[in-house]
Short mmCIF file of C-alpha atoms in Angstrom, two decimals:
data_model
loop_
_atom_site.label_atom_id
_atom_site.label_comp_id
_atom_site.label_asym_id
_atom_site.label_seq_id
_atom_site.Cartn_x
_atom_site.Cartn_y
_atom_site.Cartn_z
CA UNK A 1362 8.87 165.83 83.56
CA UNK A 1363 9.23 167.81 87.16
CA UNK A 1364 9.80 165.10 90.01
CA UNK A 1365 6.84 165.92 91.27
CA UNK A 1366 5.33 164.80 88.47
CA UNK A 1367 6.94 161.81 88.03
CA UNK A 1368 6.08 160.59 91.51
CA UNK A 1369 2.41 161.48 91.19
CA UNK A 1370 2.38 159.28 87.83
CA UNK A 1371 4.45 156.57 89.52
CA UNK A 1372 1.55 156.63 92.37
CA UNK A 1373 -0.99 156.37 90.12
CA UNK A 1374 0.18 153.72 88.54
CA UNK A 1375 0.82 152.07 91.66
CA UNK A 1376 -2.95 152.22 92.64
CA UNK A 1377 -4.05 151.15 89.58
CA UNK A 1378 -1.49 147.45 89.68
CA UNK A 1379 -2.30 147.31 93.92
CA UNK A 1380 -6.07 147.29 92.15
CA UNK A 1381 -5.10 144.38 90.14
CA UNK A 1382 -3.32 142.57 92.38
CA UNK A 1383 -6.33 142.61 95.29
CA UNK A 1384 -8.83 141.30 92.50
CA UNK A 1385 -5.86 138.19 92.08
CA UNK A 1386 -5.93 137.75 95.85
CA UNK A 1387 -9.68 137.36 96.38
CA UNK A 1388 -9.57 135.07 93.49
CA UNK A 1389 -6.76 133.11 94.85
CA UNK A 1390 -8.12 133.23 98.48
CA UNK A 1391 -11.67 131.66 97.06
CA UNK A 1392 -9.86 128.94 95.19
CA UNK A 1393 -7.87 127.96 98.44
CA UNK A 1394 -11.54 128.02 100.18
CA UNK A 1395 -12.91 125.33 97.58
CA UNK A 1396 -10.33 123.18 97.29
CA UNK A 1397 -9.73 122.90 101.17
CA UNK A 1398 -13.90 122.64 101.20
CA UNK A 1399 -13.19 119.74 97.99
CA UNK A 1400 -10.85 118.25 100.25
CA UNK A 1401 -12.88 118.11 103.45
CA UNK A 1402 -15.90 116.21 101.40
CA UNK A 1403 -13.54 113.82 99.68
CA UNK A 1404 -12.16 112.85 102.94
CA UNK A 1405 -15.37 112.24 104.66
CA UNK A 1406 -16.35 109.70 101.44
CA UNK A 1407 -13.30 108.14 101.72
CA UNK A 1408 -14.44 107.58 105.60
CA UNK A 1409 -17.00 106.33 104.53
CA UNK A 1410 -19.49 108.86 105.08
CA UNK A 1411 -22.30 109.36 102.45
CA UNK A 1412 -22.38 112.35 100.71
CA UNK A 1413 -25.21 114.21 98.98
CA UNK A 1414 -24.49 117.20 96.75
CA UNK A 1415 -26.42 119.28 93.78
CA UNK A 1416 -25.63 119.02 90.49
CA UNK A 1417 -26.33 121.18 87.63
CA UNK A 1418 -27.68 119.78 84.72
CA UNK A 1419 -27.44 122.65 82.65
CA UNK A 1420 -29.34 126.01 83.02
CA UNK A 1421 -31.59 126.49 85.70
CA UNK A 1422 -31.98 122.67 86.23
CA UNK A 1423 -30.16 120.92 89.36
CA UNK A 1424 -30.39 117.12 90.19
CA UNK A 1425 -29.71 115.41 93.86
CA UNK A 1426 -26.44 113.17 93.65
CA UNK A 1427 -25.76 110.81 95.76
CA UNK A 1428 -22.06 109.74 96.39
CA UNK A 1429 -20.39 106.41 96.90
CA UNK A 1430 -17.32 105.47 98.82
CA UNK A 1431 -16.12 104.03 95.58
CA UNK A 1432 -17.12 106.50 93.10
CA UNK A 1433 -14.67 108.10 91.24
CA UNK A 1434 -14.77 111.91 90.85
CA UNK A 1435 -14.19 114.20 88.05
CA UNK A 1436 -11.56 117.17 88.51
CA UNK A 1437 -10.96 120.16 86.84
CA UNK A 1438 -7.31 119.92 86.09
CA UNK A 1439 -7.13 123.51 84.21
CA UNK A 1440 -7.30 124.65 80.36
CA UNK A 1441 -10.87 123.26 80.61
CA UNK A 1442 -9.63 119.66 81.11
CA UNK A 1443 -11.42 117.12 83.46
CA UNK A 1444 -9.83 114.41 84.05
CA UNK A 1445 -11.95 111.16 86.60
CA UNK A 1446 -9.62 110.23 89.21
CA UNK A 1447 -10.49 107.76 92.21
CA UNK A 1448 -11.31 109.70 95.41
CA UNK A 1449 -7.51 109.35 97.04
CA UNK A 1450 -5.97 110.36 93.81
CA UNK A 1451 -7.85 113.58 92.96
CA UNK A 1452 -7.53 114.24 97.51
CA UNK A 1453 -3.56 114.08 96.24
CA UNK A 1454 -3.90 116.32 93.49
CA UNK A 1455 -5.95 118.69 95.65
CA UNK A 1456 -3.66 118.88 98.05
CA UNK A 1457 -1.13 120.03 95.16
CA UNK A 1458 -2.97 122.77 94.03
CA UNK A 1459 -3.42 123.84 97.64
CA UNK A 1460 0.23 124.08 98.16
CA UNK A 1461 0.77 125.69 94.92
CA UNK A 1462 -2.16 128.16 95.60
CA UNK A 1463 -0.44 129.22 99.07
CA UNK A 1464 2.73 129.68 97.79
CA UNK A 1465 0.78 131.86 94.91
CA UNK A 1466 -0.81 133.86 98.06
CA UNK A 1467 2.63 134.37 99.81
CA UNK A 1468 3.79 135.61 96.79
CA UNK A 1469 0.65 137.92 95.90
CA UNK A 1470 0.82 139.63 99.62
CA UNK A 1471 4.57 140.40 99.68
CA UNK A 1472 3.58 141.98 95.97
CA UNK A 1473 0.92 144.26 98.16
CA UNK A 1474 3.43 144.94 100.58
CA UNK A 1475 5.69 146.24 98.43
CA UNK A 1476 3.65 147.87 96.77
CA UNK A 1477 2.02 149.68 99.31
CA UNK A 1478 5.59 151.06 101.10
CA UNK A 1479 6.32 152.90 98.02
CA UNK A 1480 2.86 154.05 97.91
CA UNK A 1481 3.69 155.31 101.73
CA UNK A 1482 7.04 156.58 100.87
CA UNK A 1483 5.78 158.87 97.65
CA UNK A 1484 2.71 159.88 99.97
CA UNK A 1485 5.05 160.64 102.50
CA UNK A 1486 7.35 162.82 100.30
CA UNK A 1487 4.21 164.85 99.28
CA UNK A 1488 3.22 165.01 102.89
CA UNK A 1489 6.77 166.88 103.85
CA UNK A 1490 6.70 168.55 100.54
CA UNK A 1491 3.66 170.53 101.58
CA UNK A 1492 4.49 171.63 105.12
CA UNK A 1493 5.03 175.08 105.70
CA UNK A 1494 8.38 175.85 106.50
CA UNK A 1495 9.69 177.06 109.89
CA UNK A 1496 10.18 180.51 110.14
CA UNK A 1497 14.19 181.64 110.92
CA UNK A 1498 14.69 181.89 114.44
CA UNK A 1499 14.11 184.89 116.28
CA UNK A 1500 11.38 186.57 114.02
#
C-alpha cells in the first residue's frame, strides 16, 4: 500500500472513531447535566423546600409526587441497580459520579484533540501534496 494510501485509510478511520467519540461526549455531557440538575433538587429538599415532580407509572401514564424533607430517594447506581439512599447520602454519591463524569469528559476532549491534529496533519500533507510546483527560476 502507496503512502498515500495509507494516510487516506488512516483518515478515514480517524473520522469514523472522532464520530464515536462525539456521540460519547454528548452522552457524557447530558449525564453531567442531570446529575448536577439531581443535585440542585436534592439540595433544595434537604433545605427544606417542597418539591413536586412527575412520575411515570409505566407507559403513557404519569402521577404528581410530592416530596418530603425526609423521604428517602431511589438512585440508579448502574448495571440496572437502584439502590434507596436518604437524601444526603445519594447528594454524596451524586457528587461522585459528577467528579468521575468530568474526569471522563477531560479525558474524552483531549481524545478529540488528538484526534483531530492528526486529522490536520494528514489533511495538511494532502494539501502540500497537491500544490503545483514552482517553476525553476528564470523561465
Amino acid at each position: 500500500m502507496s503512502e498515500d494510501a495509507s494516510l487516506q485509510y488512516e483518515r478515514m478511520h480517524l473520522d469514523k472513531i472522532l464520530a464515536g467519540i462525539n456521540v460519547q461526549e454528548r452522552g457524557t455531557r447530558l449525564d453531567i447535566t442531570t446529575a448536577n440538575n439531581s443535585i440542585k433538587s436534592l439540595t433544595a429538599i434537604k433545605n427544606g423546600e417542597s418539591l413536586s415532580s412527575i412520575v411515570a407509572l409505566g407507559g403513557p401514564v404519569m402521577a404528581k409526587a410530592s416530596i418530603q424533607t425526609d423521604s428517602t430517594v431511589l438512585t440508579a447506581v448502574g448495571k440496572g441497580v437502584i439502590i434507596e439512599m436518604d437524601i444526603e447520602t445519594a447528594i454524596n454519591y451524586l457528587e461522585k459520579y459528577l467528579a468521575e463524569q468530568n474526569a471522563n469528559l477531560n479525558k474524552i476532549t483531549s481524545d478529540q484533540r488528538t484526534i483531530i491534529n492528526r486529522m490536520e496533519a494528514i489533511d495538511e500533507y494532502f494539501a502540500r501534496a497537491n500544490m503545483p510546483k514552482e517553476p525553476p527560476p528564470g523561465n
